PDB file of C-alpha atoms in Angstrom:
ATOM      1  CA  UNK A  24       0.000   0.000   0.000  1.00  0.00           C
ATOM      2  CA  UNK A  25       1.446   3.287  -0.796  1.00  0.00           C
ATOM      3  CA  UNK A  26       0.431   6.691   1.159  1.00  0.00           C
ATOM      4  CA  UNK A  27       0.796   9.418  -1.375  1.00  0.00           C
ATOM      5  CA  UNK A  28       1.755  11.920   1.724  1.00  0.00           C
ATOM      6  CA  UNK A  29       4.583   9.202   2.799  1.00  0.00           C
ATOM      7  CA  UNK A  30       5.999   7.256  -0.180  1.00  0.00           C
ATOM      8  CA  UNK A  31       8.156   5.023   1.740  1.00  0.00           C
ATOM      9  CA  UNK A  32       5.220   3.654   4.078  1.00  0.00           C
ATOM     10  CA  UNK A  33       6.208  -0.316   3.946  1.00  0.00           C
ATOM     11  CA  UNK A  34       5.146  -3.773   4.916  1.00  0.00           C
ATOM     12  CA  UNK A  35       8.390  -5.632   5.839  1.00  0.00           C
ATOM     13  CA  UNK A  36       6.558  -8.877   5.221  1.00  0.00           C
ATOM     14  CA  UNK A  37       7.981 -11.232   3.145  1.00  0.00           C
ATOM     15  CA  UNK A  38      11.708 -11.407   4.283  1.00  0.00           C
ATOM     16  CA  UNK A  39      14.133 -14.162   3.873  1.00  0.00           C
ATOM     17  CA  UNK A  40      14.227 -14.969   7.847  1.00  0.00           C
ATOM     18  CA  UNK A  41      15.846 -17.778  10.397  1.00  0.00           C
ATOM     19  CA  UNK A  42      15.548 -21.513   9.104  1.00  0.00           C
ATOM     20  CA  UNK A  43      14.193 -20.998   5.940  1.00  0.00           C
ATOM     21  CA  UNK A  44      11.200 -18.712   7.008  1.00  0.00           C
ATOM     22  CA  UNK A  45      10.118 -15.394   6.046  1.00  0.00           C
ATOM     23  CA  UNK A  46       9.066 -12.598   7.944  1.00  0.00           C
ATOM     24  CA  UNK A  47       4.812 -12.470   8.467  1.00  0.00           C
ATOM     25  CA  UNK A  48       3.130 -10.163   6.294  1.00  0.00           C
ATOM     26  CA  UNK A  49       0.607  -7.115   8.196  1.00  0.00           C
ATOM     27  CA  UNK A  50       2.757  -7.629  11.356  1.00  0.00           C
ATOM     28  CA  UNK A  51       5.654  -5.055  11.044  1.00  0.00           C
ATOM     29  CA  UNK A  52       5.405  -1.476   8.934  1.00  0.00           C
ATOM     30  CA  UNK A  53       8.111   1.247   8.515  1.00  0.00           C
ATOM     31  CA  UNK A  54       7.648   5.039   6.866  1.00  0.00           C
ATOM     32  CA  UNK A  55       8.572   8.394   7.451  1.00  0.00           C
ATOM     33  CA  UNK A  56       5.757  10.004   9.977  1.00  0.00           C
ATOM     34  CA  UNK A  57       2.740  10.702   8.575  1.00  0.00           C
ATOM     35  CA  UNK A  58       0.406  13.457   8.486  1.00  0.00           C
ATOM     36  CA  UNK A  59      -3.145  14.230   8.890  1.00  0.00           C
ATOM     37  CA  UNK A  60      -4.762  12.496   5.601  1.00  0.00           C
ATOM     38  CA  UNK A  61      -7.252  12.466   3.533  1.00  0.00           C
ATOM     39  CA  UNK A  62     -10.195  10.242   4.154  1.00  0.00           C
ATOM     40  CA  UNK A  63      -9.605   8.148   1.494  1.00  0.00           C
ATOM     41  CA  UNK A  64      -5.811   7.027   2.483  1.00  0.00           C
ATOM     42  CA  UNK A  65      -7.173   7.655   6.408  1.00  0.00           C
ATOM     43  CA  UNK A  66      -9.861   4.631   5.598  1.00  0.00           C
ATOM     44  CA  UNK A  67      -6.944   2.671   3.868  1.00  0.00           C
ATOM     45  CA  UNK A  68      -4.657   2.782   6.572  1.00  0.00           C
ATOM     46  CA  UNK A  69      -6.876   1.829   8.948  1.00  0.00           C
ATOM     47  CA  UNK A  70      -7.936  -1.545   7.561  1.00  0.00           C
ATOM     48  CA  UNK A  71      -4.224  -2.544   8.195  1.00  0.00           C
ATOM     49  CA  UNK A  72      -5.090  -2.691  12.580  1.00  0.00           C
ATOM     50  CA  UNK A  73      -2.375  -1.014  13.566  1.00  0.00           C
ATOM     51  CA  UNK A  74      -2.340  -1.177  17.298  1.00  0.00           C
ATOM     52  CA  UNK A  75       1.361  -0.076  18.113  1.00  0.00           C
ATOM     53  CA  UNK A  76       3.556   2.978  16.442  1.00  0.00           C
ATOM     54  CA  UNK A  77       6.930   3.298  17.565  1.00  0.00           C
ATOM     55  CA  UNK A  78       7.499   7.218  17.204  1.00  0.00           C
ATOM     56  CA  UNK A  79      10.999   7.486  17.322  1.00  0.00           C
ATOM     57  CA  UNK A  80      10.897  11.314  17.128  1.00  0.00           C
ATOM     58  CA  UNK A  81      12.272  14.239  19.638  1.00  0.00           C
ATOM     59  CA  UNK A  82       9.191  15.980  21.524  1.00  0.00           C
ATOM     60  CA  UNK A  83      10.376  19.210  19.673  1.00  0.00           C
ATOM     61  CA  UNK A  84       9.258  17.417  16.522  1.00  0.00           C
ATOM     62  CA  UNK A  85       6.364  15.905  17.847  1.00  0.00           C
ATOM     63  CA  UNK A  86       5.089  19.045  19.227  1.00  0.00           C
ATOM     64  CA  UNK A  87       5.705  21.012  15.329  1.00  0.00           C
ATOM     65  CA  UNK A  88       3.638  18.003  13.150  1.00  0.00           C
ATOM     66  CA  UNK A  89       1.747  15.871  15.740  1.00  0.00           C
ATOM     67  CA  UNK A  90       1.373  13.133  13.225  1.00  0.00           C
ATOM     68  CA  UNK A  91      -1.446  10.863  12.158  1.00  0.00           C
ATOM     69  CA  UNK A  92      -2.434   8.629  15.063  1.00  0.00           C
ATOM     70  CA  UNK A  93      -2.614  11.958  18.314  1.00  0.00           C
ATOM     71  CA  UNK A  94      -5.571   9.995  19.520  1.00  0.00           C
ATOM     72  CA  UNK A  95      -6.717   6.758  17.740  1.00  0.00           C
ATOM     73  CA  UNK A  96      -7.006   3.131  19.172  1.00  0.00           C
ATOM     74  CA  UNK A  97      -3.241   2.558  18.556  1.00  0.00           C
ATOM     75  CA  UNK A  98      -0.881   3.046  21.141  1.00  0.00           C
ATOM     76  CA  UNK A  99       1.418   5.426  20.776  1.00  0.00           C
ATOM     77  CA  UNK A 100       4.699   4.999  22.220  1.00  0.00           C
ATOM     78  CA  UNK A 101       7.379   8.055  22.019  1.00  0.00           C
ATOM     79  CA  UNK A 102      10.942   6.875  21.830  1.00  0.00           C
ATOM     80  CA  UNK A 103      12.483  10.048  21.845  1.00  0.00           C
ATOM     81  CA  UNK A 104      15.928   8.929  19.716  1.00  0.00           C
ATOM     82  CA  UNK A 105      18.397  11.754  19.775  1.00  0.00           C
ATOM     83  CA  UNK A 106      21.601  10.856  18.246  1.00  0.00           C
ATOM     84  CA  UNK A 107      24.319  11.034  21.487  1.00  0.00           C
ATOM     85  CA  UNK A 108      26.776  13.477  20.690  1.00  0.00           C
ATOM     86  CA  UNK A 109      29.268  14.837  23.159  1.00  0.00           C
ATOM     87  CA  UNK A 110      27.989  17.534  24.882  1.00  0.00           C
ATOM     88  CA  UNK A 111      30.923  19.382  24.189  1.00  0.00           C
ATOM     89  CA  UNK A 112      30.643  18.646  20.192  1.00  0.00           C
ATOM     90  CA  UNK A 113      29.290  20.707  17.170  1.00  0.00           C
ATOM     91  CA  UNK A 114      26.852  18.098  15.352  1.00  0.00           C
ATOM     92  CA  UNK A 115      27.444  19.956  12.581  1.00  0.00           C
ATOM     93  CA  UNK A 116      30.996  20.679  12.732  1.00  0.00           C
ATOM     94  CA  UNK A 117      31.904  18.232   9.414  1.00  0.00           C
ATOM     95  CA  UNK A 118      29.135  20.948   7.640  1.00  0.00           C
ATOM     96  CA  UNK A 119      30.570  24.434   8.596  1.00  0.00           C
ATOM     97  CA  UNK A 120      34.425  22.785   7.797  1.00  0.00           C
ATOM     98  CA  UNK A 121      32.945  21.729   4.252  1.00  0.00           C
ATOM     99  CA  UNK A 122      29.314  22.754   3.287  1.00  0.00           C
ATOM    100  CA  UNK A 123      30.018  20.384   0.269  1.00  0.00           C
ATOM    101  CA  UNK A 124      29.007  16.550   0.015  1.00  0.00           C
ATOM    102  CA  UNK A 125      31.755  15.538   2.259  1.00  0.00           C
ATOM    103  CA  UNK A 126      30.741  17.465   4.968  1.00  0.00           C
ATOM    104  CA  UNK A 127      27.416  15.623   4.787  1.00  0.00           C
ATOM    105  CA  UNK A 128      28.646  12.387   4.381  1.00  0.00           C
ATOM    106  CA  UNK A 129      31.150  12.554   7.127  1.00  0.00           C
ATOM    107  CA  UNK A 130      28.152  14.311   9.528  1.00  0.00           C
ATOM    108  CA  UNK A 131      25.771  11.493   8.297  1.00  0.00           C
ATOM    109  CA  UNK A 132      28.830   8.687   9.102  1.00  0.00           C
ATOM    110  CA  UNK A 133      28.793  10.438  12.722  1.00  0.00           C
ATOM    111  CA  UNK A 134      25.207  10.579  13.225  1.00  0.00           C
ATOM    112  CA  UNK A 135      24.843   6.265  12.172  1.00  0.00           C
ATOM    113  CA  UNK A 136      28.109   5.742  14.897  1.00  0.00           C
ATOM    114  CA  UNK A 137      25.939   6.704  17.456  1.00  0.00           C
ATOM    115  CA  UNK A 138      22.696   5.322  16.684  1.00  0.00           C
ATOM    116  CA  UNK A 139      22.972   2.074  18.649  1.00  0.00           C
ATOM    117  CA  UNK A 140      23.814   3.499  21.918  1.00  0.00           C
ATOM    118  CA  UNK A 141      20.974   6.433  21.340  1.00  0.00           C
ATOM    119  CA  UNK A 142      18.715   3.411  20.094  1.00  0.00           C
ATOM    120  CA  UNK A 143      19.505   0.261  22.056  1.00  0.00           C
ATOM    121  CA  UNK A 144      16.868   1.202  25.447  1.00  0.00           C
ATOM    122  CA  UNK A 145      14.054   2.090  23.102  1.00  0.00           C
ATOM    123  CA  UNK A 146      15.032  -1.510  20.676  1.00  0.00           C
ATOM    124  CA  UNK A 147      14.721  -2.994  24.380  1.00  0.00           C
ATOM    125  CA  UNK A 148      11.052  -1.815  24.379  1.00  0.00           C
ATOM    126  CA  UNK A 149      10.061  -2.555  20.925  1.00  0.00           C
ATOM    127  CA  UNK A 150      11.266  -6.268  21.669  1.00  0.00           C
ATOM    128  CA  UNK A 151       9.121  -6.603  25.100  1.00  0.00           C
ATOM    129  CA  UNK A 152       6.061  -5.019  22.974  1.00  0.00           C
ATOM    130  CA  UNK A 153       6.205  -7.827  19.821  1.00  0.00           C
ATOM    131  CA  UNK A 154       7.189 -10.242  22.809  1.00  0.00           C
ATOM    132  CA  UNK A 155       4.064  -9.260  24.082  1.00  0.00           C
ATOM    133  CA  UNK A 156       1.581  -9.904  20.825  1.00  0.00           C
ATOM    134  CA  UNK A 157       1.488  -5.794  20.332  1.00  0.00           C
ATOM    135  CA  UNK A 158       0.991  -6.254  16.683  1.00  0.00           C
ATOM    136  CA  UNK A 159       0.587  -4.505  13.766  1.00  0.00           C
ATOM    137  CA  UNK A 160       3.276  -2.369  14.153  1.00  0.00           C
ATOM    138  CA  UNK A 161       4.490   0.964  13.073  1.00  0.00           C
ATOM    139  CA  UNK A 162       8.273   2.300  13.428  1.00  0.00           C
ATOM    140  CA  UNK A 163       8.620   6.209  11.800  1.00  0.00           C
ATOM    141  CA  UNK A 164      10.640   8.918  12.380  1.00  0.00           C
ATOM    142  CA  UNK A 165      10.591  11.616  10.218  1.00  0.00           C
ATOM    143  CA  UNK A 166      11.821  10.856   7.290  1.00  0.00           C
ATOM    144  CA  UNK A 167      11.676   7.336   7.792  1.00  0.00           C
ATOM    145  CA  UNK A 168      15.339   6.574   6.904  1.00  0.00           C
ATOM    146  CA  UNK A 169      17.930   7.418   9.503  1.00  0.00           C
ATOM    147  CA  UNK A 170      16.827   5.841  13.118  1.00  0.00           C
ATOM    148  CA  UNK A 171      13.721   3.900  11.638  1.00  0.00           C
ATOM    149  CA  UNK A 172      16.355   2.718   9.359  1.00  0.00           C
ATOM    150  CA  UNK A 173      18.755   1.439  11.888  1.00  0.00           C
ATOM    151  CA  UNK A 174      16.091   0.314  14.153  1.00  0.00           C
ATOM    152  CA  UNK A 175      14.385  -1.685  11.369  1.00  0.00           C
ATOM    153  CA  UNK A 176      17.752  -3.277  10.345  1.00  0.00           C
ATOM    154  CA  UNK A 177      18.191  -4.486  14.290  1.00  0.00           C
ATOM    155  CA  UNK A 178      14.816  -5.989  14.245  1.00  0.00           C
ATOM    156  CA  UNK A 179      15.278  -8.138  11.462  1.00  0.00           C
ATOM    157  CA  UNK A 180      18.666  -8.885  12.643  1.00  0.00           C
ATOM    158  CA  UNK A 181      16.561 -10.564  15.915  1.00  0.00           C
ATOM    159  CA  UNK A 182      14.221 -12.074  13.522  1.00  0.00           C
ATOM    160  CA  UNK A 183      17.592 -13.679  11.070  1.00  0.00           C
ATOM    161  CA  UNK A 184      17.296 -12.258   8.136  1.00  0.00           C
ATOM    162  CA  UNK A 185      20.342 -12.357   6.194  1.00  0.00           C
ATOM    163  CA  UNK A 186      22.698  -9.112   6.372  1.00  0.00           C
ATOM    164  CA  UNK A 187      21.858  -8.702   2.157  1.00  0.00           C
ATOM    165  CA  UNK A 188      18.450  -8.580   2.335  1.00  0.00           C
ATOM    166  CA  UNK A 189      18.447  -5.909   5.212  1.00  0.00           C
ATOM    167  CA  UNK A 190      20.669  -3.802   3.510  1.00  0.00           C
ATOM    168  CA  UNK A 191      17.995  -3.806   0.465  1.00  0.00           C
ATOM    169  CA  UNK A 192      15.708  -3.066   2.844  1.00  0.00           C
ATOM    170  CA  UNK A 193      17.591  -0.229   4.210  1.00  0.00           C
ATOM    171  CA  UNK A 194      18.283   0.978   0.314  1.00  0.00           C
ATOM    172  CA  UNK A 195      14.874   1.048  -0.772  1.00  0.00           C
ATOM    173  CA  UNK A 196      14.172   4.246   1.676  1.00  0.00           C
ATOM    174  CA  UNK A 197      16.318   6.433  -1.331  1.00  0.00           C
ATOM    175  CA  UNK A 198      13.706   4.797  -4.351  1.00  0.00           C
ATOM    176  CA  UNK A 199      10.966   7.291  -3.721  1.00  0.00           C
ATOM    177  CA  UNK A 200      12.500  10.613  -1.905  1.00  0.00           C
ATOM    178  CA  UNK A 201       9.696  12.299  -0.051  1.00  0.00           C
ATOM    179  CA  UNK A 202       9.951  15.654  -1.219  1.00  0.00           C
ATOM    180  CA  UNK A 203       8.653  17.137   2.260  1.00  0.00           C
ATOM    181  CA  UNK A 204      11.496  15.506   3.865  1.00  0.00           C
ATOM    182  CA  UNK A 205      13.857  17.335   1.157  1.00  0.00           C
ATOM    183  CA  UNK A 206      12.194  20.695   1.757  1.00  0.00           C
ATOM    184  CA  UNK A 207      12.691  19.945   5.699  1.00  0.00           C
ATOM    185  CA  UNK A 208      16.102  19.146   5.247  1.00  0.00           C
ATOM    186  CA  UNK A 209      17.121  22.525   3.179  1.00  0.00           C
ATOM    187  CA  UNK A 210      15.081  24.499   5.546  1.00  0.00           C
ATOM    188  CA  UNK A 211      16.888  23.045   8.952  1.00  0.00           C
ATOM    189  CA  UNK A 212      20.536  23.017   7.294  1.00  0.00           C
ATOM    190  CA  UNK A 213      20.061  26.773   6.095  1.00  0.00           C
ATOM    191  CA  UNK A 214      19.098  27.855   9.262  1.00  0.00           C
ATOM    192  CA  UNK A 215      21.613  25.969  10.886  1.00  0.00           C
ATOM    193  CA  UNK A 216      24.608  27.072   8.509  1.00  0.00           C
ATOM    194  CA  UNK A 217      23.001  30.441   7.961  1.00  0.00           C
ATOM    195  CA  UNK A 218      23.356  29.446   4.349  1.00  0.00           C
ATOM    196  CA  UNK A 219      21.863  27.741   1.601  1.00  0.00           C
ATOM    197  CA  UNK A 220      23.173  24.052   1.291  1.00  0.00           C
ATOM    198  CA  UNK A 221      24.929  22.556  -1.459  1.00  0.00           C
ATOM    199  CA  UNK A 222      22.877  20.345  -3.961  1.00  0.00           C
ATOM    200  CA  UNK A 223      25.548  18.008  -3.273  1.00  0.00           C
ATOM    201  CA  UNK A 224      25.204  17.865   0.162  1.00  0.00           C
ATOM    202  CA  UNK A 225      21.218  17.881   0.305  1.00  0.00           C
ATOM    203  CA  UNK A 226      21.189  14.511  -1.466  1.00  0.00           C
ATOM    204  CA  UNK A 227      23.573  13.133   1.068  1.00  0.00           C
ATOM    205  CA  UNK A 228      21.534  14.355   3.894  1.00  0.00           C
ATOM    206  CA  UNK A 229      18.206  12.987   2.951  1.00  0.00           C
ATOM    207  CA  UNK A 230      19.354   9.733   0.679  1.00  0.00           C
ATOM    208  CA  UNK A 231      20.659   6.598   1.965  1.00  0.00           C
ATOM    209  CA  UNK A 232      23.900   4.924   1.087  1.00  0.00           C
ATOM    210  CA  UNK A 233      25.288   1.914   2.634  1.00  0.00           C
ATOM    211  CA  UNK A 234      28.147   3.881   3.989  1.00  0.00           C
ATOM    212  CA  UNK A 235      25.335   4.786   6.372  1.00  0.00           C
ATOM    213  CA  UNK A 236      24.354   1.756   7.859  1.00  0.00           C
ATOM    214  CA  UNK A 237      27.762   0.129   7.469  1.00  0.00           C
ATOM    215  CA  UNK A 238      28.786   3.157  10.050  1.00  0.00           C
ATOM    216  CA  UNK A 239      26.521   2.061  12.790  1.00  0.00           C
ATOM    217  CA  UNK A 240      27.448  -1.898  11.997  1.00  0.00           C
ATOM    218  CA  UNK A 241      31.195  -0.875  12.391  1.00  0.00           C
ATOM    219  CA  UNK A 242      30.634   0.967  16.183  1.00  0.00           C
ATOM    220  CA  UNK A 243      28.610  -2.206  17.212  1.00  0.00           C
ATOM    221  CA  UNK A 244      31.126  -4.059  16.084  1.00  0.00           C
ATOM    222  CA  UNK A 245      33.787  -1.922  18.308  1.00  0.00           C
ATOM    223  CA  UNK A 246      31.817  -1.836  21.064  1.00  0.00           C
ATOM    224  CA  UNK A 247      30.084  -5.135  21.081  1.00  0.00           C
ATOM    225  CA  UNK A 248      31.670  -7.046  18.775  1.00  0.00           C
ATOM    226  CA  UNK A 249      28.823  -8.273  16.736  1.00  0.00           C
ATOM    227  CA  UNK A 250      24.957  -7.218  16.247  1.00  0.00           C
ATOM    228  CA  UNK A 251      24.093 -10.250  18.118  1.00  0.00           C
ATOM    229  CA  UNK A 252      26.077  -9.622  21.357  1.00  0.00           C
ATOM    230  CA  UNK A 253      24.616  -5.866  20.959  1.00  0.00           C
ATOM    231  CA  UNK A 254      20.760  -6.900  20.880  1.00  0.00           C
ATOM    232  CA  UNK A 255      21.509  -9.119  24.032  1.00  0.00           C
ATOM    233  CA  UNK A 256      23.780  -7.066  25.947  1.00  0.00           C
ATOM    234  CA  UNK A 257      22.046  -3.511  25.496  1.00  0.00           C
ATOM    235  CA  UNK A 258      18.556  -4.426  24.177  1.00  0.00           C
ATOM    236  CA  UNK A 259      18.020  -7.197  26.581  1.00  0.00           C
ATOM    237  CA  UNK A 260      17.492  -9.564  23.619  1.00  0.00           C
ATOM    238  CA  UNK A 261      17.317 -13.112  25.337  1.00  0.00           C
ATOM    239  CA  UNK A 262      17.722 -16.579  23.212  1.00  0.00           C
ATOM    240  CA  UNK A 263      13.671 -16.898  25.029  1.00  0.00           C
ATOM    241  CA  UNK A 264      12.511 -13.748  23.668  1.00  0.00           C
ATOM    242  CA  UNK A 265      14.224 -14.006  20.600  1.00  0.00           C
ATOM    243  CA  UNK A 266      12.644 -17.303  19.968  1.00  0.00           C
ATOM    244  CA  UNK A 267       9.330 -16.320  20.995  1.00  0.00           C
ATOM    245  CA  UNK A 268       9.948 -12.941  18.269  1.00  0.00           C
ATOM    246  CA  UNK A 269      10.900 -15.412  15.345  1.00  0.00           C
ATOM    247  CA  UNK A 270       7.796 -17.779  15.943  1.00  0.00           C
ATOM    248  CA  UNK A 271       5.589 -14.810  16.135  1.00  0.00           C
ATOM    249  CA  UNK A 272       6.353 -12.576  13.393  1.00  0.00           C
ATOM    250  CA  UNK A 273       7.870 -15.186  10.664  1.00  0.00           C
ATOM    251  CA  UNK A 274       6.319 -17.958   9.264  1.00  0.00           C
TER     252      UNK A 274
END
């Protein structure tokens, strides 16, 4: 089903998963967030029974677009994911060094490195919520590519699908560019540089690339030393409840 307000709305049914299964189709969903709709996609959306949406967003950007589910029969549970920078570090220091592409690159590259420590609490309470039969249900940020991204790739790590196929997964967010999330994008980096970006750089901010991903895999990798010891040791991911995840939501 495709939301013409969020083009990268997805099922993630259908995935190669553990021992030759595939991942459940109407269980799990991804997209960017998603605003008030029309009453035609409003209707459409609702047949899917979402009852859980992982909102992944800071309150600041809760508070400035609310969303699509403010008060509906799905829970709604804010996992406020704020990539952890040192508190005595410019985020954007890579930018105002080199306003070009490889000032983006190297501030995306910084953001993905510390995605799993921002993430791995709230990954802790997605896993007790599927554990738990919470389904359909929804991960989004805002533009549905950065921490649903590397959220999304952790879950189907738990449920085993193959590091190829999540990748794909993770690649498919730069087919349809949401041109909101482009606007967004120029708008926050001009105000932030006091500038107007470089083309360049804009399509490194709000594309993908497997540079990206491979980023957060190589910190876990550091720190942990592999996704598996991560998702037990700081998501609480137990062989029991990983077991219990991969009869549930694979088939």
């Amino acid at each position: 089903m495709i939301l013409t307000c969020a083009p990268n709305f997805r099922d993630l049914g259908g995935q190669p998963a553990a021992e030759g299964r595939r991942v459940r189709h109407g269980r799990l969903y991804r997209s960017e967030a998603i605003p008030t709709l029309a009453p035609q996609e409003a209707e459409r959306l609702a047949t899917l029974g979402i009852r859980t949406v992982c909102d992944l967003r800071s309150e600041a950007e809760r508070t400035h677009a609310a969303g699509h589910w403010p008060s509906s029969s799905a829970t709604v549970l804010p996992m406020d994911v704020v990539a952890d920078f040192r508190a005595d570090a410019d985020p954007l220091a890579a930018m105002r060094e080199n306003p070009g592409e490889a000032g983006a690159v190297a501030l995306m590259i910084d953001t993905y490195e510390a995605l799993p420590a921002a993430c791995a609490p709230h990954l802790a309470l997605l896993f007790d919520r599927l554990a738990q039969g919470e389904t359909p249900l929804l991960v989004h940020c805002t533009a549905g590519k950065d921490r649903t991204g590397f959220v999304v790739a952790m879950l189907l790590h738990a449920l085993g699908v193959p590091e190829d196929a999540i990748m794909a997964d993770y690649l498919r967010s730069g087919d349809c560019p949401n041109p909101a999330v482009v606007a967004a994008t120029r708008r926050i980096m001009k105000a932030a540089l006091g500038k107007e970006v470089q083309e360049s750089a804009l399509i490194a901010l709000a594309g993908v690339r497997p540079s990206y991903l491979a980023a957060s895999h190589a910190r876990i990798s550091r720190d942990h030393g592999s996704v598996a010891h991560y998702l037990r040791e700081a998501a609480g991911l137990n062989e029991e409840r990983q077991a219990r995840l991969i009869a549930t939501l694979t088939e």
